[in-house]
Amino acid sequence: MNTRELDRTYIAHTYNRFPVEIVDGKGSIVIDDTGKAYIDLGTGIAVNTFGIADEQWQQAVTAQMAKFQHVSNLYYSAPCAKLAQVLCERTGMKKVFFSNSGAEANECAIKVARKYAAEKKGNECYRIITLKNSFHGRTITTLAATGQEVFHQDFLPLTDGFLYADPSDPDELTRIVEEYPIAAIMFEAVQGEGGVLPLPTEFVETMVKLSKEKDILLIADEVQVGNGRSGKLYGYMHYGFTPDIVSTAKGLGGGLPLGATMLGEKVKDVLVPGSHGSTFGGNPVCCAGALSVINRLTDEFLAEVSAKSDYIFEELNGAVGVKSVSGLGLMIGIETEKPAGQVVAECREKGVLVITAKQKVRLLPALNIPMDQLKASIEIIKEVCAL
Ligand SMILES: Cc1ncc(COP(=O)(O)O)c(C=O)c1O
């Protein structure tokens, strides 16, 4: 059997795959099994921060791999300690818990919020407000946190204690906070799976005000928008406030599985021995790769990310067949006249890989995509949208 037949025979059918088998690549170019090259604007859904087989990242990973690949969290090891230091220094957070995925990073954030609230405000204060149209993961608890019913069906009952607020209606948030004791509000600075929608400023202002008044923790889910993708190190940094907890994954590892839950001053000591853990969390190889990723996300580099973003917005805003463009940095949603799925398929035919988010075409290019490749791919997207 070839790869496609093996996949269809033996892999649980949770994904409808595109008809492409990737076999190789370099940077923002990927090659399929027929030898066809594509410009990749999906980066494994915001994972390959510096594209495929980036040399600096590869060196960091392989150097660690040659020393030791895993030690367990029963021992000290330098890569995760150094990565935690850099994350704290760059964000002002105080402590980090490492895991392996976005859902796990969010699980940890939720556990910390519940424990903090129970200890400070009593066991009745366990509810967490998340946003309608949000996406926080696929475990039973992070599904409950996800404010989209379509993901809930078939898996009920989910974890109790989540309430959903409409990001376009700050008054609703206030009403919920008045009605229930609330432990935390969890948000994405840009809703990714929800259609690449930046959080409205008015909602952020209300959320920050309520958090101060009622000691409600703010949890930024930076799994997709974090690690430089928005043009700042973390997406919340566009809004001028600091959350109490920041969860991240995807681009942090640059292609290897790594989740991190960063804890601010208020919650830095909530987790104690025995309260949480992960066998693979903080894996030295993943952390060595992540350290090289974060260290390259300098202000100068992030300014280039923003400049590339401006270029994309300028080119696509008002282009024929494009209804609107949304997002921040290199996390962009395009509302097209043609169905998004058709645009994705036609772009693929012409050698550009893009994905969808709800009814939109979504672009998540490597942060270091060369300008000539970015220009060529945007030309193709414009061509496809216009036809
Ligand atoms: C904002 C956000 N949170 C959480 C997740 C879940 O991450 P993972 O698939 O690594 O568990 C995702 C994945 O798309 C996401 O976009």
Coordinates of C-alpha atoms and ligand atoms in Angstrom, one line a residue:
M1 CA 0.0 0.0 0.0
N2 CA 1.2 3.5 -0.6
T3 CA 1.1 6.3 2.0
R4 CA -2.4 7.4 1.2
E5 CA -3.8 3.8 1.3
L6 CA -2.0 3.1 4.5
D7 CA -3.3 6.3 6.1
R8 CA -6.9 5.6 5.0
T9 CA -6.7 2.0 6.2
Y10 CA -4.9 2.5 9.6
I11 CA -5.3 6.0 10.8
A12 CA -8.5 7.1 12.6
H13 CA -10.4 9.3 10.2
T14 CA -10.3 12.6 12.3
Y15 CA -8.8 14.6 9.5
N16 CA -9.9 15.2 5.9
R17 CA -6.5 15.5 4.4
F18 CA -5.6 17.6 1.3
P19 CA -4.5 15.4 -1.6
V20 CA -0.9 16.1 -1.1
E21 CA 1.9 14.1 0.5
I22 CA 4.8 16.2 1.7
V23 CA 8.1 14.5 1.5
D24 CA 10.7 17.3 1.8
G25 CA 11.2 21.0 2.0
K26 CA 13.4 23.9 3.0
G27 CA 12.3 27.2 4.6
S28 CA 8.9 28.2 3.1
I29 CA 9.2 25.7 0.2
V30 CA 7.7 22.2 0.5
I31 CA 7.9 19.4 -2.0
D32 CA 5.3 16.7 -2.5
D33 CA 5.8 13.1 -3.6
T34 CA 5.5 13.9 -7.3
G35 CA 8.4 16.5 -6.9
K36 CA 6.0 19.5 -7.2
A37 CA 7.2 22.5 -5.1
Y38 CA 4.8 24.7 -3.2
I39 CA 5.2 28.0 -1.2
D40 CA 3.9 27.1 2.2
L41 CA 1.7 29.7 3.9
G42 CA 0.4 27.3 6.5
T43 CA 3.5 26.2 8.5
G44 CA 1.8 23.2 9.9
I45 CA -0.8 25.5 11.4
A46 CA 1.5 28.1 12.9
V47 CA 4.1 25.6 14.1
N48 CA 7.1 25.9 11.9
T49 CA 8.0 29.4 13.0
F50 CA 11.1 29.5 10.7
G51 CA 9.8 27.1 8.1
I52 CA 11.0 23.6 7.2
A53 CA 14.4 22.4 8.4
D54 CA 15.6 25.8 9.4
E55 CA 19.4 25.5 9.9
Q56 CA 19.7 27.4 13.2
W57 CA 16.8 25.6 14.7
Q58 CA 18.0 22.2 13.5
Q59 CA 21.4 22.8 15.0
A60 CA 20.0 23.7 18.4
V61 CA 17.8 20.6 18.3
T62 CA 20.4 18.2 17.0
A63 CA 23.1 19.5 19.4
Q64 CA 20.8 18.7 22.3
M65 CA 19.7 15.4 20.8
A66 CA 23.4 14.4 20.7
K67 CA 23.7 15.0 24.5
F68 CA 20.5 13.6 26.0
Q69 CA 17.0 13.4 24.7
H70 CA 15.0 13.1 28.0
V71 CA 15.7 12.9 31.7
S72 CA 12.3 13.1 33.4
N73 CA 11.2 15.9 35.6
L74 CA 12.8 14.2 38.6
Y75 CA 16.1 15.8 37.6
Y76 CA 17.3 19.3 36.8
S77 CA 18.2 20.0 33.2
A78 CA 19.5 23.1 31.5
P79 CA 17.4 23.6 28.4
C80 CA 14.0 23.9 30.1
A81 CA 15.5 26.1 32.9
K82 CA 17.1 28.4 30.4
L83 CA 13.9 28.6 28.3
A84 CA 11.8 29.4 31.4
Q85 CA 14.2 32.2 32.2
V86 CA 14.0 33.7 28.7
L87 CA 10.2 33.5 28.7
C88 CA 9.9 35.2 32.1
E89 CA 12.4 37.9 31.2
R90 CA 10.7 38.7 27.9
T91 CA 7.1 38.7 29.3
G92 CA 7.4 39.7 33.0
M93 CA 5.9 36.4 34.0
K94 CA 7.4 34.7 37.0
K95 CA 7.3 31.0 36.6
V96 CA 6.6 28.5 33.8
F97 CA 5.1 25.0 33.6
F98 CA 6.0 23.0 30.5
S99 CA 3.8 20.5 28.7
N100 CA 3.5 19.2 25.2
S101 CA 0.6 20.9 23.4
G102 CA -1.8 23.9 23.4
A103 CA -4.6 21.9 25.1
E104 CA -2.3 20.9 27.9
A105 CA -1.0 24.4 28.3
N106 CA -4.6 25.5 28.7
E107 CA -5.5 22.7 31.1
C108 CA -2.7 23.9 33.3
A109 CA -3.9 27.5 33.1
I110 CA -7.4 26.3 34.1
K111 CA -6.1 24.2 37.0
V112 CA -4.1 27.2 38.3
A113 CA -7.1 29.5 38.0
R114 CA -9.3 27.1 39.9
K115 CA -6.8 26.5 42.7
Y116 CA -6.0 30.2 43.1
A117 CA -9.7 31.1 43.2
A118 CA -10.6 28.3 45.6
E119 CA -7.8 29.2 48.0
K120 CA -8.5 32.9 47.9
K121 CA -12.2 33.2 47.4
G122 CA -13.6 29.8 48.3
N123 CA -14.8 26.6 46.5
E124 CA -17.8 28.4 45.0
C125 CA -15.5 30.5 42.8
Y126 CA -14.6 28.1 40.1
R127 CA -16.2 29.4 36.9
I128 CA -14.2 30.6 34.0
I129 CA -15.5 32.9 31.3
T130 CA -14.4 32.2 27.8
L131 CA -15.5 33.8 24.6
K132 CA -18.1 32.8 22.1
N133 CA -16.4 31.6 18.9
S134 CA -13.1 30.7 20.8
F135 CA -11.0 27.6 20.4
H136 CA -9.0 26.2 23.3
G137 CA -8.3 22.6 22.5
R138 CA -9.8 19.1 22.2
T139 CA -9.6 17.6 25.7
I140 CA -12.9 17.4 27.6
T141 CA -12.0 20.5 29.7
T142 CA -10.6 22.6 26.9
L143 CA -13.5 21.6 24.7
A144 CA -15.8 23.0 27.5
A145 CA -13.7 26.1 27.4
T146 CA -14.1 26.4 23.6
G147 CA -17.1 28.6 22.9
Q148 CA -18.4 26.8 19.9
E149 CA -21.2 24.2 20.3
V150 CA -20.2 22.4 17.1
F151 CA -17.1 21.0 18.9
H152 CA -19.2 20.0 22.0
Q153 CA -21.8 17.8 20.4
D154 CA -21.2 14.0 20.8
F155 CA -18.9 14.5 23.9
L156 CA -21.3 15.6 26.6
P157 CA -21.2 16.0 29.5
L158 CA -18.1 18.3 29.4
T159 CA -16.3 19.7 32.4
D160 CA -18.7 22.0 34.4
G161 CA -18.0 25.7 35.1
F162 CA -17.5 27.5 31.8
L163 CA -19.6 30.5 30.7
Y164 CA -19.4 32.2 27.3
A165 CA -19.2 35.9 26.6
D166 CA -19.7 37.6 23.2
P167 CA -16.5 39.6 22.5
S168 CA -18.6 42.2 20.6
D169 CA -20.7 42.8 23.7
P170 CA -18.7 44.0 26.8
D171 CA -21.9 44.6 28.7
E172 CA -22.7 40.9 28.6
L173 CA -19.3 40.2 30.2
T174 CA -20.2 42.7 33.0
R175 CA -23.6 41.0 33.5
I176 CA -22.1 37.5 33.8
V177 CA -19.5 38.8 36.3
E178 CA -22.3 40.4 38.4
E179 CA -24.3 37.2 38.4
Y180 CA -21.6 34.5 39.2
P181 CA -18.4 34.3 41.2
I182 CA -15.8 34.1 38.5
A183 CA -12.2 32.7 38.8
A184 CA -10.9 33.8 35.4
I185 CA -11.5 35.2 32.0
M186 CA -9.7 33.3 29.2
F187 CA -9.3 34.9 25.7
E188 CA -7.3 34.7 22.4
A189 CA -5.9 38.1 21.4
V190 CA -6.8 37.0 17.9
Q191 CA -9.3 34.1 17.5
G192 CA -7.6 31.8 15.1
E193 CA -9.9 28.8 14.5
G194 CA -12.8 31.2 14.9
G195 CA -11.9 33.1 11.8
V196 CA -8.8 35.2 12.5
L197 CA -10.6 37.9 14.5
P198 CA -8.6 40.3 16.7
L199 CA -10.3 40.9 20.1
P200 CA -12.2 44.3 20.1
T201 CA -10.5 46.9 22.3
E202 CA -13.7 47.8 24.2
F203 CA -14.0 44.2 25.3
V204 CA -10.4 44.2 26.5
E205 CA -10.9 47.4 28.5
T206 CA -14.0 46.0 30.2
M207 CA -12.2 42.7 30.9
V208 CA -9.2 44.4 32.5
K209 CA -11.4 46.7 34.6
L210 CA -13.4 43.8 35.9
S211 CA -10.3 41.8 36.6
K212 CA -8.9 44.6 38.7
E213 CA -12.2 45.2 40.6
K214 CA -13.0 41.6 41.4
D215 CA -9.6 39.9 41.4
I216 CA -10.5 37.8 38.3
L217 CA -7.5 36.2 36.7
L218 CA -6.9 37.0 33.0
I219 CA -5.6 34.0 30.9
A220 CA -4.2 34.8 27.5
D221 CA -4.4 31.7 25.2
E222 CA -1.4 32.5 23.0
V223 CA -1.2 29.0 21.4
Q224 CA -1.7 30.3 17.9
V225 CA -1.1 34.0 18.0
G226 CA 1.9 33.9 20.3
N227 CA 5.7 33.5 19.7
G228 CA 6.1 36.4 17.3
R229 CA 3.2 35.6 14.9
S230 CA 1.3 38.8 15.7
G231 CA 4.3 41.0 15.1
K232 CA 4.9 41.3 18.9
L233 CA 6.2 38.5 21.0
Y234 CA 2.8 37.7 22.4
G235 CA -0.6 38.9 21.0
Y236 CA -1.8 40.5 24.3
M237 CA 1.1 42.9 24.0
H238 CA -0.8 44.8 21.3
Y239 CA -3.4 45.8 24.0
G240 CA -1.2 47.3 26.6
F241 CA -1.9 45.1 29.6
T242 CA -0.4 42.0 31.2
P243 CA -2.4 38.9 31.8
D244 CA -2.0 36.8 35.0
I245 CA -1.5 33.6 33.0
V246 CA -0.2 33.1 29.4
S247 CA -0.5 29.7 27.7
T248 CA 1.3 28.9 24.5
A249 CA 2.5 26.0 22.3
K250 CA 2.5 25.6 18.4
G251 CA 5.2 28.1 17.2
L252 CA 7.1 28.0 20.5
G253 CA 8.8 24.7 19.7
G254 CA 9.3 25.7 16.0
G255 CA 8.2 22.2 14.9
L256 CA 8.5 20.0 18.0
P257 CA 5.8 19.5 20.6
L258 CA 6.0 21.9 23.5
G259 CA 3.5 23.7 25.6
A260 CA 4.2 26.4 28.2
T261 CA 1.9 28.0 30.8
M262 CA 3.5 31.2 32.1
L263 CA 2.4 32.3 35.6
G264 CA 2.4 35.9 36.7
E265 CA 3.1 37.4 40.1
K266 CA -0.4 36.6 41.6
V267 CA -0.3 32.9 40.7
K268 CA 3.4 32.1 40.6
D269 CA 3.2 29.9 43.7
V270 CA -0.1 28.3 43.1
L271 CA 1.3 25.0 41.7
V272 CA 3.2 23.0 44.4
P273 CA 4.8 19.5 44.2
G274 CA 2.1 17.0 43.3
S275 CA -0.5 19.5 42.0
H276 CA 0.4 19.1 38.4
G277 CA 2.9 17.2 36.2
S278 CA 3.8 15.9 32.7
T279 CA 6.2 13.1 31.7
F280 CA 7.3 14.7 28.5
G281 CA 6.7 18.3 29.5
G282 CA 9.9 20.4 29.2
N283 CA 11.6 17.8 27.0
P284 CA 15.2 19.0 26.6
V285 CA 15.3 18.6 22.8
C286 CA 12.0 20.6 22.4
C287 CA 13.2 23.2 24.8
A288 CA 16.6 23.7 23.1
G289 CA 14.7 24.3 19.8
A290 CA 12.3 26.7 21.5
L291 CA 15.1 28.6 23.1
S292 CA 16.6 29.2 19.7
V293 CA 13.2 30.3 18.4
I294 CA 12.5 32.8 21.1
N295 CA 16.0 34.2 21.0
R296 CA 15.6 35.0 17.3
L297 CA 12.3 36.9 17.9
T298 CA 14.1 40.2 18.5
D299 CA 12.4 43.6 18.2
E300 CA 14.2 44.1 14.9
F301 CA 13.0 40.8 13.6
L302 CA 9.4 41.4 14.8
A303 CA 9.4 44.7 13.0
E304 CA 10.1 42.7 9.8
V305 CA 7.1 40.5 10.6
S306 CA 4.9 43.6 10.9
A307 CA 6.3 45.0 7.6
K308 CA 5.4 41.7 5.8
S309 CA 2.0 41.9 7.4
D310 CA 1.5 45.5 6.1
Y311 CA 2.5 44.3 2.7
I312 CA -0.1 41.5 2.7
F313 CA -2.9 43.8 4.0
E314 CA -2.0 46.5 1.3
E315 CA -2.0 43.9 -1.5
L316 CA -5.2 42.1 -0.5
N317 CA -7.4 44.9 0.8
G318 CA -9.6 45.9 -2.0
A319 CA -8.3 43.2 -4.4
V320 CA -10.8 41.8 -6.9
G321 CA -12.7 38.9 -5.2
V322 CA -11.5 39.8 -1.7
K323 CA -14.3 41.0 0.6
S324 CA -12.2 41.7 3.7
V325 CA -8.9 41.0 5.4
S326 CA -8.5 40.5 9.1
G327 CA -5.8 39.5 11.6
L328 CA -2.6 40.7 13.1
G329 CA 1.0 40.2 11.9
L330 CA 1.4 37.0 9.9
M331 CA -1.9 35.6 11.1
I332 CA -4.3 36.7 8.4
G333 CA -7.9 35.8 7.4
I334 CA -9.2 36.6 4.0
E335 CA -12.9 36.7 3.3
T336 CA -13.3 35.8 -0.4
E337 CA -16.2 36.0 -2.9
K338 CA -15.4 32.4 -3.9
P339 CA -15.9 29.7 -1.2
A340 CA -12.7 29.5 0.9
G341 CA -12.3 25.7 0.1
Q342 CA -12.2 26.5 -3.6
V343 CA -9.6 29.2 -3.1
V344 CA -7.4 26.8 -1.1
A345 CA -7.7 24.1 -3.9
E346 CA -7.0 26.5 -6.7
C347 CA -4.0 28.0 -4.9
R348 CA -2.7 24.5 -4.3
E349 CA -2.9 23.7 -8.0
K350 CA -0.9 26.9 -8.7
G351 CA 1.7 25.9 -6.1
V352 CA 0.7 27.8 -2.9
L353 CA -0.5 26.1 0.3
V354 CA -3.0 28.0 2.3
I355 CA -5.6 26.8 4.8
T356 CA -9.0 27.9 6.0
A357 CA -10.5 29.3 9.3
K358 CA -14.3 29.0 9.3
Q359 CA -15.4 30.6 6.0
K360 CA -12.1 32.4 5.5
V361 CA -8.8 31.6 3.8
R362 CA -6.1 31.7 6.5
L363 CA -2.4 32.6 6.0
L364 CA 0.1 31.6 8.6
P365 CA 3.5 31.9 6.8
A366 CA 6.9 31.3 8.3
L367 CA 7.9 34.5 10.1
N368 CA 11.1 34.6 8.0
I369 CA 9.5 33.9 4.7
P370 CA 11.7 35.6 2.0
M371 CA 10.0 38.6 0.5
D372 CA 10.2 37.2 -3.1
Q373 CA 8.4 34.1 -2.1
L374 CA 5.8 36.1 -0.1
K375 CA 5.2 38.4 -3.2
A376 CA 4.9 35.4 -5.5
S377 CA 2.4 33.7 -3.3
I378 CA 0.3 36.8 -2.8
E379 CA 0.2 37.3 -6.6
I380 CA -1.2 33.8 -6.9
I381 CA -3.8 34.3 -4.2
K382 CA -4.9 37.5 -5.9
E383 CA -5.1 35.8 -9.2
V384 CA -7.2 32.9 -7.8
C385 CA -9.5 35.3 -5.9
A386 CA -10.1 37.4 -9.1
L387 CA -10.9 34.6 -11.5
Ligands
LIG1 C1 -5.9 29.3 20.4 C2 -5.7 27.8 20.5 N1 -5.7 27.2 21.7 C3 -5.5 25.9 21.8 C4 -5.3 25.1 20.7 C5 -5.0 23.6 20.9 O1 -3.7 23.3 20.7 P1 -3.2 21.8 20.5 O2 -3.8 21.3 19.2 O3 -1.7 21.9 20.4 O4 -3.7 21.0 21.7 C6 -5.3 25.6 19.5 C7 -5.1 24.8 18.3 O5 -5.4 25.1 17.2 C8 -5.5 27.0 19.3 O6 -5.5 27.6 18.1

